[in-house]
CSV table of C-alpha atoms in Angstrom, one decimal:
chain,number,residue,atom,x,y,z
A,2,UNK,CA,84.3,0.7,44.5
A,3,UNK,CA,86.6,1.5,47.4
A,4,UNK,CA,89.1,4.4,47.1
A,5,UNK,CA,91.4,6.4,49.2
A,6,UNK,CA,92.6,10.0,48.9
A,7,UNK,CA,95.5,11.5,50.1
A,8,UNK,CA,95.2,15.3,49.4
A,9,UNK,CA,98.5,16.1,50.4
A,10,UNK,CA,101.5,14.8,47.9
A,11,UNK,CA,104.4,16.6,49.9
A,12,UNK,CA,104.4,18.0,53.3
A,13,UNK,CA,107.3,19.9,54.8
A,14,UNK,CA,107.2,20.2,58.8
A,15,UNK,CA,110.0,21.3,61.0
A,16,UNK,CA,111.5,19.1,63.5
A,17,UNK,CA,109.8,19.2,66.8
A,18,UNK,CA,106.6,20.3,65.3
A,19,UNK,CA,103.2,18.6,65.0
A,20,UNK,CA,102.2,16.6,62.2
A,21,UNK,CA,98.8,15.8,60.5
A,22,UNK,CA,98.6,13.7,57.2
A,23,UNK,CA,95.1,13.5,55.8
A,24,UNK,CA,93.6,10.4,54.5
A,25,UNK,CA,89.8,10.3,53.2
A,26,UNK,CA,88.2,7.0,52.0
A,27,UNK,CA,85.0,6.0,50.1
A,28,UNK,CA,83.5,2.7,51.2
A,29,UNK,CA,80.1,1.5,51.4
A,30,UNK,CA,80.4,-0.4,54.8
A,31,UNK,CA,82.6,0.1,57.9
A,32,UNK,CA,86.0,-0.1,56.5
A,33,UNK,CA,89.4,-1.4,57.8
A,34,UNK,CA,91.8,1.4,57.8
A,35,UNK,CA,95.6,1.3,57.8
A,36,UNK,CA,98.4,3.6,57.8
A,37,UNK,CA,101.9,2.2,56.4
A,38,UNK,CA,105.2,4.0,56.4
A,39,UNK,CA,108.0,3.3,53.8
A,40,UNK,CA,111.4,4.6,54.6
A,41,UNK,CA,113.7,5.1,51.3
A,42,UNK,CA,114.5,1.9,49.5
A,43,UNK,CA,112.5,-0.1,52.2
A,44,UNK,CA,109.2,-2.0,52.2
A,45,UNK,CA,106.2,-0.8,54.0
A,46,UNK,CA,105.9,-1.1,57.8
A,47,UNK,CA,102.5,-0.8,59.4
A,48,UNK,CA,102.1,2.0,62.0
A,49,UNK,CA,98.3,1.5,63.0
A,50,UNK,CA,94.9,0.0,62.0
A,51,UNK,CA,91.3,0.7,62.7
A,52,UNK,CA,88.6,-1.9,62.3
A,53,UNK,CA,86.3,-1.1,65.2
A,54,UNK,CA,85.7,0.2,68.7
A,55,UNK,CA,87.7,3.5,69.8
A,56,UNK,CA,87.9,5.9,67.1
A,57,UNK,CA,91.5,7.0,68.3
A,58,UNK,CA,94.1,4.5,67.4
A,59,UNK,CA,97.6,4.4,69.0
A,60,UNK,CA,100.3,3.2,67.0
A,61,UNK,CA,104.0,2.8,66.9
A,62,UNK,CA,106.8,5.3,66.8
A,63,UNK,CA,104.5,7.7,68.7
A,64,UNK,CA,101.8,7.9,65.8
A,65,UNK,CA,98.0,8.1,66.3
A,66,UNK,CA,95.1,8.2,64.1
A,67,UNK,CA,91.6,9.2,64.4
A,68,UNK,CA,88.5,7.6,62.5
A,69,UNK,CA,85.8,10.0,61.7
A,70,UNK,CA,82.8,8.4,60.0
A,71,UNK,CA,81.0,11.4,59.5
A,72,UNK,CA,83.9,13.0,57.5
A,73,UNK,CA,85.1,9.5,56.0
A,74,UNK,CA,88.6,10.4,57.3
A,75,UNK,CA,91.4,8.7,59.0
A,76,UNK,CA,94.0,11.3,59.8
A,77,UNK,CA,97.4,10.3,61.1
A,78,UNK,CA,98.9,12.6,63.8
A,79,UNK,CA,102.1,12.9,65.8
A,80,UNK,CA,102.9,15.6,68.3
A,81,UNK,CA,106.5,16.2,67.8
A,82,UNK,CA,108.3,14.8,64.7
A,83,UNK,CA,111.8,13.7,64.5
A,84,UNK,CA,114.0,13.9,61.5
A,85,UNK,CA,113.8,10.0,61.3
A,86,UNK,CA,110.2,10.5,60.4
A,87,UNK,CA,110.9,11.7,57.0
A,88,UNK,CA,109.4,8.9,54.8
A,89,UNK,CA,106.5,8.0,52.4
A,90,UNK,CA,103.2,7.6,54.3
A,91,UNK,CA,100.3,5.6,52.8
A,92,UNK,CA,96.7,5.3,53.8
A,93,UNK,CA,95.1,2.1,53.0
A,94,UNK,CA,91.7,0.6,53.2
A,95,UNK,CA,91.0,-3.2,53.4
A,96,UNK,CA,87.6,-4.7,52.5
A,97,UNK,CA,86.1,-7.6,50.8
A,98,UNK,CA,86.4,-6.3,47.2
A,99,UNK,CA,87.6,-9.2,45.0
A,100,UNK,CA,86.5,-12.6,46.7
A,101,UNK,CA,84.1,-11.6,49.3
A,102,UNK,CA,86.0,-13.7,51.8
A,103,UNK,CA,88.3,-11.3,53.4
A,104,UNK,CA,91.4,-12.6,51.5
A,105,UNK,CA,91.8,-9.8,49.2
A,106,UNK,CA,94.4,-6.9,49.2
A,107,UNK,CA,94.5,-3.3,50.4
A,108,UNK,CA,93.7,-0.3,48.3
A,109,UNK,CA,96.2,2.3,48.9
A,110,UNK,CA,96.3,6.1,48.5
A,111,UNK,CA,99.0,7.7,46.5
A,112,UNK,CA,101.1,8.5,49.4
A,113,UNK,CA,102.3,11.7,51.1
A,114,UNK,CA,105.9,12.3,51.0
A,115,UNK,CA,107.1,13.8,54.4
A,116,UNK,CA,110.1,16.2,54.6
A,117,UNK,CA,111.6,17.4,58.0
A,118,UNK,CA,113.2,20.5,58.0
A,119,UNK,CA,116.1,21.0,60.8
B,2,UNK,CA,112.9,-15.4,61.0
B,3,UNK,CA,113.4,-13.4,57.9
B,4,UNK,CA,109.7,-12.6,57.3
B,5,UNK,CA,109.1,-12.0,53.8
B,6,UNK,CA,112.0,-12.0,51.3
B,7,UNK,CA,112.0,-11.1,47.5
B,8,UNK,CA,114.6,-12.2,45.0
B,9,UNK,CA,115.9,-10.3,43.0
B,10,UNK,CA,116.4,-6.9,44.4
B,11,UNK,CA,117.2,-5.1,41.1
B,12,UNK,CA,116.9,-6.3,37.5
B,13,UNK,CA,116.9,-4.7,34.0
B,14,UNK,CA,115.2,-6.4,31.1
B,15,UNK,CA,114.9,-5.5,27.5
B,16,UNK,CA,111.6,-5.3,26.0
B,17,UNK,CA,110.3,-8.9,25.3
B,18,UNK,CA,112.2,-10.7,27.7
B,19,UNK,CA,110.9,-12.8,30.3
B,20,UNK,CA,111.6,-13.3,34.0
B,21,UNK,CA,110.3,-14.5,37.3
B,22,UNK,CA,110.3,-12.6,40.8
B,23,UNK,CA,110.2,-14.8,43.7
B,24,UNK,CA,108.7,-14.1,47.0
B,25,UNK,CA,109.2,-16.0,50.1
B,26,UNK,CA,107.7,-16.1,53.6
B,27,UNK,CA,108.7,-18.0,56.8
B,28,UNK,CA,105.7,-17.1,58.7
B,29,UNK,CA,103.2,-19.9,57.6
B,30,UNK,CA,100.9,-17.4,56.3
B,31,UNK,CA,98.1,-18.5,54.1
B,32,UNK,CA,97.5,-15.3,51.8
B,33,UNK,CA,100.2,-13.8,49.7
B,34,UNK,CA,100.1,-10.7,47.5
B,35,UNK,CA,101.7,-8.9,44.5
B,36,UNK,CA,101.6,-5.2,44.4
B,37,UNK,CA,103.3,-2.8,42.0
B,38,UNK,CA,104.3,0.6,43.0
B,39,UNK,CA,104.8,3.5,40.5
B,40,UNK,CA,105.4,7.2,41.3
B,41,UNK,CA,102.3,9.1,42.1
B,42,UNK,CA,100.2,5.9,42.1
B,43,UNK,CA,100.5,4.3,45.4
B,44,UNK,CA,100.4,0.6,45.5
B,45,UNK,CA,98.1,-1.6,43.3
B,46,UNK,CA,97.4,-5.3,43.6
B,47,UNK,CA,98.4,-7.4,40.9
B,48,UNK,CA,97.4,-10.9,42.0
B,49,UNK,CA,97.1,-12.6,45.1
B,50,UNK,CA,96.8,-16.2,46.7
B,51,UNK,CA,94.4,-17.5,49.4
B,52,UNK,CA,96.4,-20.7,49.8
B,53,UNK,CA,98.8,-23.2,48.1
B,54,UNK,CA,97.7,-24.1,44.6
B,55,UNK,CA,95.2,-21.2,44.4
B,56,UNK,CA,95.6,-17.7,42.5
B,57,UNK,CA,93.3,-14.8,41.8
B,58,UNK,CA,93.4,-11.6,39.8
B,59,UNK,CA,93.8,-8.1,41.5
B,60,UNK,CA,93.4,-4.7,40.0
B,61,UNK,CA,96.1,-4.6,37.3
B,62,UNK,CA,96.9,-8.3,36.3
B,63,UNK,CA,97.3,-8.1,32.6
B,64,UNK,CA,100.8,-8.8,31.3
B,65,UNK,CA,101.6,-11.0,34.6
B,66,UNK,CA,101.3,-14.7,35.6
B,67,UNK,CA,101.6,-16.1,39.2
B,68,UNK,CA,102.0,-19.4,40.7
B,69,UNK,CA,101.7,-20.9,44.3
B,70,UNK,CA,103.0,-24.2,44.2
B,71,UNK,CA,104.2,-24.0,47.9
B,72,UNK,CA,102.6,-22.4,50.8
B,73,UNK,CA,105.7,-20.3,51.6
B,74,UNK,CA,106.6,-19.1,47.9
B,75,UNK,CA,104.7,-16.9,45.5
B,76,UNK,CA,106.1,-16.4,42.0
B,77,UNK,CA,105.3,-13.4,39.8
B,78,UNK,CA,106.1,-14.0,36.0
B,79,UNK,CA,106.5,-11.5,33.1
B,80,UNK,CA,106.4,-13.5,30.0
B,81,UNK,CA,107.1,-10.5,27.6
B,82,UNK,CA,108.3,-7.4,29.4
B,83,UNK,CA,107.1,-4.2,28.3
B,84,UNK,CA,108.4,-0.6,29.3
B,85,UNK,CA,105.0,0.0,31.0
B,86,UNK,CA,106.2,-2.8,33.5
B,87,UNK,CA,109.0,-0.8,34.8
B,88,UNK,CA,108.2,-0.5,38.5
B,89,UNK,CA,108.9,-1.5,42.1
B,90,UNK,CA,107.2,-4.6,42.9
B,91,UNK,CA,106.3,-5.4,46.4
B,92,UNK,CA,105.2,-8.7,47.9
B,93,UNK,CA,103.1,-9.2,51.1
B,94,UNK,CA,101.7,-11.9,53.0
B,95,UNK,CA,98.8,-12.2,55.8
B,96,UNK,CA,98.4,-15.0,58.4
B,97,UNK,CA,94.3,-14.3,59.0
B,98,UNK,CA,91.3,-14.5,56.9
B,99,UNK,CA,89.8,-11.2,58.0
B,100,UNK,CA,90.9,-8.1,56.0
B,101,UNK,CA,91.9,-6.5,59.4
B,102,UNK,CA,94.9,-8.7,59.9
B,103,UNK,CA,98.2,-7.1,58.9
B,104,UNK,CA,99.9,-7.5,55.8
B,105,UNK,CA,103.9,-8.0,56.0
B,106,UNK,CA,105.8,-6.5,53.0
B,107,UNK,CA,109.0,-7.5,51.5
B,108,UNK,CA,111.7,-5.1,50.7
B,109,UNK,CA,110.9,-4.7,47.0
B,110,UNK,CA,112.2,-5.4,43.6
B,111,UNK,CA,113.1,-2.6,41.5
B,112,UNK,CA,112.6,-3.6,37.8
B,113,UNK,CA,113.5,-1.5,34.9
B,114,UNK,CA,112.5,-2.6,31.2
B,115,UNK,CA,114.1,-1.1,28.3
């Protein structure tokens, strides 16, 4: 079965510092990988996704992620964080888990809570 | 274009009561999903639908029923609520068949079962 691990439950970063959020996945074939952000009291918004091609993916709000097959990782990065980046971040993998027809849902990690220090 | 909307936003139930959560999307998406989010657990798939009139079980379907009578609506029902169903419920929709196509999420429904 596919799974996603986000090793860090909480991360605290100073405003203006760089950020890296870790994500490791387990899946037998090439996965479809996503990063979502959830602001307090809000739904989830897609930051970026990977499904093939260039392993460095650019997303919205200045985020990027790198797919490393050898490490089964899809880490999220940002060179300089802003106070507005404080949120919950979820890594997810999409695959044909339930129906085989690509219509199934996503498997999410447990999330990383990002705290920004002034 | 409202995207994905959920009704209600908040609800408190007593054990054994029933209720229905409504999800509506105006993007003409075929695929719709119900997830629950619990602290430290991420989101887990309850049920999903690949089109009008179809539903399927996800990872944690027990205690829930769903219906997709209209393409734009996906209902999640709790017939006899239990405290273990206290959670935040998210609906999502997707426009394409491939797993890579983005899912759009609603704002969530916070349900407390006493």
